[in-house]
Short mmCIF file of C-alpha atoms and ligand atoms in Angstrom, two decimals:
data_model
loop_
_atom_site.label_atom_id
_atom_site.label_comp_id
_atom_site.label_asym_id
_atom_site.label_seq_id
_atom_site.Cartn_x
_atom_site.Cartn_y
_atom_site.Cartn_z
CA UNK A 1 0.00 0.00 0.00
CA UNK A 2 1.37 3.44 -0.97
CA UNK A 3 4.91 4.53 -0.59
CA UNK A 4 4.66 6.11 2.82
CA UNK A 5 7.04 7.02 5.58
CA UNK A 6 5.43 6.15 8.91
CA UNK A 7 6.93 7.51 12.13
CA UNK A 8 6.20 5.98 15.52
CA UNK A 9 7.59 7.75 18.57
CA UNK A 10 7.02 7.52 22.29
CA UNK A 11 8.58 6.81 25.68
CA UNK A 12 10.43 3.63 26.64
CA UNK A 13 8.51 0.37 26.34
CA UNK A 14 5.36 2.02 25.03
CA UNK A 15 4.96 -0.80 22.53
CA UNK A 16 6.47 1.06 19.58
CA UNK A 17 8.49 -1.81 18.22
CA UNK A 18 5.81 -4.50 18.61
CA UNK A 19 3.25 -2.21 16.99
CA UNK A 20 5.66 -1.20 14.22
CA UNK A 21 6.51 -4.85 13.47
CA UNK A 22 2.84 -5.82 13.26
CA UNK A 23 2.02 -2.88 11.04
CA UNK A 24 5.03 -3.55 8.81
CA UNK A 25 3.76 -7.07 8.27
CA UNK A 26 0.25 -5.90 7.37
CA UNK A 27 1.52 -3.27 4.95
CA UNK A 28 4.49 -5.26 3.68
CA UNK A 29 6.81 -2.43 4.71
CA UNK A 30 10.34 -2.39 6.10
CA UNK A 31 10.66 -1.76 9.83
CA UNK A 32 13.60 0.17 11.25
CA UNK A 33 14.18 0.19 15.02
CA UNK A 34 16.25 3.35 15.62
CA UNK A 35 16.56 2.57 19.34
CA UNK A 36 18.53 -0.53 18.32
CA UNK A 37 20.97 1.78 16.51
CA UNK A 38 21.63 3.87 19.65
CA UNK A 39 21.97 0.62 21.56
CA UNK A 40 24.52 -0.67 19.01
CA UNK A 41 26.64 2.47 19.42
CA UNK A 42 26.48 2.03 23.22
CA UNK A 43 27.54 -1.62 22.86
CA UNK A 44 30.47 -0.64 20.63
CA UNK A 45 31.61 1.88 23.28
CA UNK A 46 31.44 -0.77 26.01
CA UNK A 47 33.14 -3.46 23.96
CA UNK A 48 35.95 -1.22 22.76
CA UNK A 49 36.21 0.46 26.15
CA UNK A 50 36.09 3.95 24.64
CA UNK A 51 36.15 7.13 26.71
CA UNK A 52 33.07 8.55 24.99
CA UNK A 53 33.35 11.85 26.83
CA UNK A 54 36.51 12.49 24.82
CA UNK A 55 35.26 13.99 21.56
CA UNK A 56 38.11 12.68 19.46
CA UNK A 57 37.73 9.12 20.71
CA UNK A 58 33.98 9.21 20.17
CA UNK A 59 34.34 10.58 16.63
CA UNK A 60 36.93 7.96 15.78
CA UNK A 61 34.57 5.22 16.92
CA UNK A 62 31.61 6.69 15.05
CA UNK A 63 33.63 6.94 11.84
CA UNK A 64 34.77 3.35 12.05
CA UNK A 65 31.63 1.45 13.05
CA UNK A 66 29.22 -0.19 10.66
CA UNK A 67 25.56 -0.68 11.58
CA UNK A 68 23.20 -2.66 9.36
CA UNK A 69 19.87 -4.42 9.55
CA UNK A 70 19.44 -7.84 7.97
CA UNK A 71 16.30 -9.93 7.76
CA UNK A 72 16.68 -13.41 9.20
CA UNK A 73 13.59 -15.62 8.94
CA UNK A 74 11.45 -12.49 8.51
CA UNK A 75 12.87 -10.91 11.68
CA UNK A 76 15.01 -7.74 11.56
CA UNK A 77 18.39 -8.36 13.15
CA UNK A 78 20.97 -5.69 13.84
CA UNK A 79 24.62 -6.17 12.94
CA UNK A 80 27.49 -4.22 14.43
CA UNK A 81 30.66 -4.50 12.32
CA UNK A 82 29.29 -7.65 10.73
CA UNK A 83 28.32 -9.35 14.00
CA UNK A 84 24.70 -10.04 14.97
CA UNK A 85 24.19 -8.14 18.25
CA UNK A 86 20.37 -8.26 18.39
CA UNK A 87 20.35 -9.93 21.84
CA UNK A 88 23.36 -8.20 23.38
CA UNK A 89 21.98 -4.70 22.83
CA UNK A 90 19.11 -5.47 25.24
CA UNK A 91 21.42 -5.89 28.28
CA UNK A 92 20.66 -3.38 31.09
CA UNK A 93 24.09 -1.68 30.95
CA UNK A 94 23.72 -1.17 27.20
CA UNK A 95 20.18 0.19 27.69
CA UNK A 96 21.37 2.74 30.23
CA UNK A 97 24.37 3.86 28.17
CA UNK A 98 22.22 4.16 25.03
CA UNK A 99 20.18 6.91 26.68
CA UNK A 100 23.34 8.68 27.89
CA UNK A 101 25.10 8.70 24.53
CA UNK A 102 21.85 9.67 22.77
CA UNK A 103 22.41 13.17 24.20
CA UNK A 104 25.69 13.57 22.26
CA UNK A 105 25.42 15.63 19.04
CA UNK A 106 28.06 13.52 17.25
CA UNK A 107 26.11 10.32 17.91
CA UNK A 108 22.81 11.83 16.82
CA UNK A 109 24.14 13.34 13.61
CA UNK A 110 25.80 10.06 12.58
CA UNK A 111 22.56 8.10 13.18
CA UNK A 112 20.36 10.80 11.63
CA UNK A 113 22.26 10.41 8.38
CA UNK A 114 21.91 6.62 8.42
CA UNK A 115 18.21 6.78 9.33
CA UNK A 116 17.39 9.20 6.51
CA UNK A 117 19.31 6.98 4.12
CA UNK A 118 17.35 3.88 5.26
CA UNK A 119 14.06 5.72 4.76
CA UNK A 120 14.73 7.53 1.53
CA UNK A 121 12.73 5.18 -0.70
CA UNK A 122 9.63 5.14 1.49
CA UNK A 123 7.62 2.03 2.40
CA UNK A 124 9.21 2.35 5.79
CA UNK A 125 8.06 2.31 9.40
CA UNK A 126 10.59 3.82 11.76
CA UNK A 127 10.25 3.96 15.52
CA UNK A 128 12.16 6.01 18.08
CA UNK A 129 11.97 9.31 19.92
CA UNK A 130 12.51 11.97 17.25
CA UNK A 131 11.37 10.35 14.00
CA UNK A 132 8.31 12.57 13.50
CA UNK A 133 10.01 15.71 14.83
CA UNK A 134 13.57 15.59 13.46
CA UNK A 135 14.36 12.63 11.19
CA UNK A 136 11.25 12.78 8.99
CA UNK A 137 9.32 15.96 9.85
CA UNK A 138 7.37 15.42 6.61
CA UNK A 139 6.47 11.80 7.33
CA UNK A 140 3.12 10.77 5.81
CA UNK A 141 1.88 9.41 9.15
CA UNK A 142 3.07 10.17 12.64
CA UNK A 143 2.04 8.36 15.80
CA UNK A 144 2.99 9.02 19.40
CA UNK A 145 2.36 6.09 21.73
CA UNK A 146 1.89 6.71 25.44
CA UNK A 147 1.07 4.63 28.52
CA UNK A 148 1.50 4.82 32.28
CA UNK A 149 4.96 3.91 33.59
CA UNK A 150 3.52 1.02 35.61
CA UNK A 151 1.84 -0.58 32.62
CA UNK A 152 4.88 -0.06 30.40
CA UNK A 153 7.13 -1.52 33.13
CA UNK A 154 4.86 -4.56 33.49
CA UNK A 155 5.02 -5.23 29.77
CA UNK A 156 8.82 -4.96 29.69
CA UNK A 157 9.10 -7.13 32.82
CA UNK A 158 7.01 -9.90 31.28
CA UNK A 159 8.98 -9.67 28.05
CA UNK A 160 12.32 -9.96 29.89
CA UNK A 161 11.09 -12.85 32.03
CA UNK A 162 14.23 -12.73 34.17
CA UNK A 163 13.80 -13.76 37.85
CA UNK A 164 16.80 -11.59 38.78
CA UNK A 165 15.13 -8.39 37.63
CA UNK A 166 12.27 -6.88 39.64
CA UNK A 167 9.34 -4.92 38.28
CA UNK A 168 10.43 -1.95 40.45
CA UNK A 169 13.92 -1.91 38.88
CA UNK A 170 12.40 -1.88 35.42
CA UNK A 171 10.01 0.91 36.33
CA UNK A 172 12.87 2.97 37.79
CA UNK A 173 14.86 2.49 34.60
CA UNK A 174 11.93 3.62 32.44
CA UNK A 175 11.31 6.72 34.56
CA UNK A 176 15.01 7.63 34.48
CA UNK A 177 15.29 7.13 30.71
CA UNK A 178 12.08 9.01 29.89
CA UNK A 179 13.30 11.96 31.95
CA UNK A 180 16.74 11.85 30.35
CA UNK A 181 15.27 11.50 26.85
CA UNK A 182 12.72 14.30 27.32
CA UNK A 183 15.05 16.82 28.90
CA UNK A 184 17.98 16.71 26.46
CA UNK A 185 18.51 19.77 24.31
CA UNK A 186 18.83 18.02 20.94
CA UNK A 187 15.99 15.98 19.52
CA UNK A 188 14.20 15.38 22.82
CA UNK A 189 11.41 12.86 23.20
CA UNK A 190 8.40 14.94 22.25
CA UNK A 191 5.12 14.51 20.41
CA UNK A 192 5.12 16.13 16.98
CA UNK A 193 2.26 18.64 16.76
CA UNK A 194 0.75 16.71 13.86
CA UNK A 195 1.14 13.24 15.41
CA UNK A 196 -1.79 11.03 16.43
CA UNK A 197 -1.47 10.35 20.13
CA UNK A 198 -2.35 6.77 21.04
CA UNK A 199 -2.91 5.95 24.71
CA UNK A 200 -2.00 2.26 24.92
CA UNK A 201 -2.98 1.64 28.56
CA UNK A 202 -6.06 -0.39 27.73
CA UNK A 203 -5.02 -1.72 24.34
CA UNK A 204 -3.63 -5.07 23.31
CA UNK A 205 -0.86 -5.22 20.69
CA UNK A 206 -3.40 -6.38 18.15
CA UNK A 207 -5.70 -3.45 18.92
CA UNK A 208 -2.80 -1.01 18.59
CA UNK A 209 -1.78 -2.42 15.23
CA UNK A 210 -5.36 -2.34 13.94
CA UNK A 211 -5.91 1.18 15.25
CA UNK A 212 -2.90 2.53 13.34
CA UNK A 213 -3.75 0.48 10.28
CA UNK A 214 -7.27 1.91 10.15
CA UNK A 215 -6.01 5.49 10.33
CA UNK A 216 -3.68 4.81 7.40
CA UNK A 217 -6.43 3.08 5.42
CA UNK A 218 -8.89 5.93 6.03
CA UNK A 219 -6.51 8.65 4.96
CA UNK A 220 -5.01 7.19 1.88
O1 CDP B 1 12.74 -0.25 23.49
P1 CDP B 1 12.88 0.91 24.44
O2 CDP B 1 11.68 1.78 24.36
O3 CDP B 1 13.24 0.47 25.80
O4 CDP B 1 14.13 1.81 23.99
P2 CDP B 1 14.73 1.99 22.55
O5 CDP B 1 13.66 2.48 21.62
O6 CDP B 1 15.46 0.75 22.16
O7 CDP B 1 15.78 3.19 22.73
C1 CDP B 1 16.91 3.11 23.57
C2 CDP B 1 17.41 4.52 23.87
O8 CDP B 1 17.89 5.12 22.66
C3 CDP B 1 16.33 5.49 24.36
O9 CDP B 1 16.20 5.53 25.77
C4 CDP B 1 16.81 6.84 23.83
O10 CDP B 1 17.69 7.46 24.72
C5 CDP B 1 17.59 6.50 22.59
N1 CDP B 1 16.88 6.82 21.35
C6 CDP B 1 16.89 8.13 20.89
O11 CDP B 1 17.46 9.01 21.54
N2 CDP B 1 16.32 8.45 19.70
C7 CDP B 1 15.69 7.52 18.98
N3 CDP B 1 15.15 7.88 17.80
C8 CDP B 1 15.61 6.19 19.44
C9 CDP B 1 16.21 5.88 20.65
#
């Protein structure tokens, strides 16, 4: 259907990626998880033990790393320098660092360029924090997913299914990241004025996907 650019933004664990994946399947579009790209940069910093506060070191790393998405059995996997890091980027220390380095202009401008390149031919669904505001301000459809921190934390907790991690820890992480992501000076987490706001508190994944799908159907 069409040749649209669809932007899905919102706070941590608001169901952006699950919704985007479902919608991509329905529309036969490509899905790009921009959060995974920030996570991959954070992982590279940890693995190469880079002092990211040193501008020169950070730039050197950003100029040398390669980030790609490859489909494996219909699932998008992310590759860092040729290695599949799709699982590793979900580790708590990577998650925390991803939000810290996402405040650095050098990191954002490198990923902005890649994201625009990935989306240039349309038929794309991209999720993140600044897709509708900064990356594709002219996107054909913009959605902003919200939900209470408790409900978002519960979803992430169930997804992780790790007996060593408590619901409270997850909720604290979400609150900290949302605050950090909303208060940064460049490309903060923010609803685009022309985005549809979707409150996901009482919605299942299926309902979210169908809700977005119907809006796209109606408008086209
Ligand atoms: O999946 P979850 O909502 O937990 O986070 P994510 O989408 O994987 O994003 C990880 C981190 O990357 C976020 O906390 C943001 O700090 C950053 N990010 C960003 O700054 N801009 C984006 N477009 C996407 C992610």
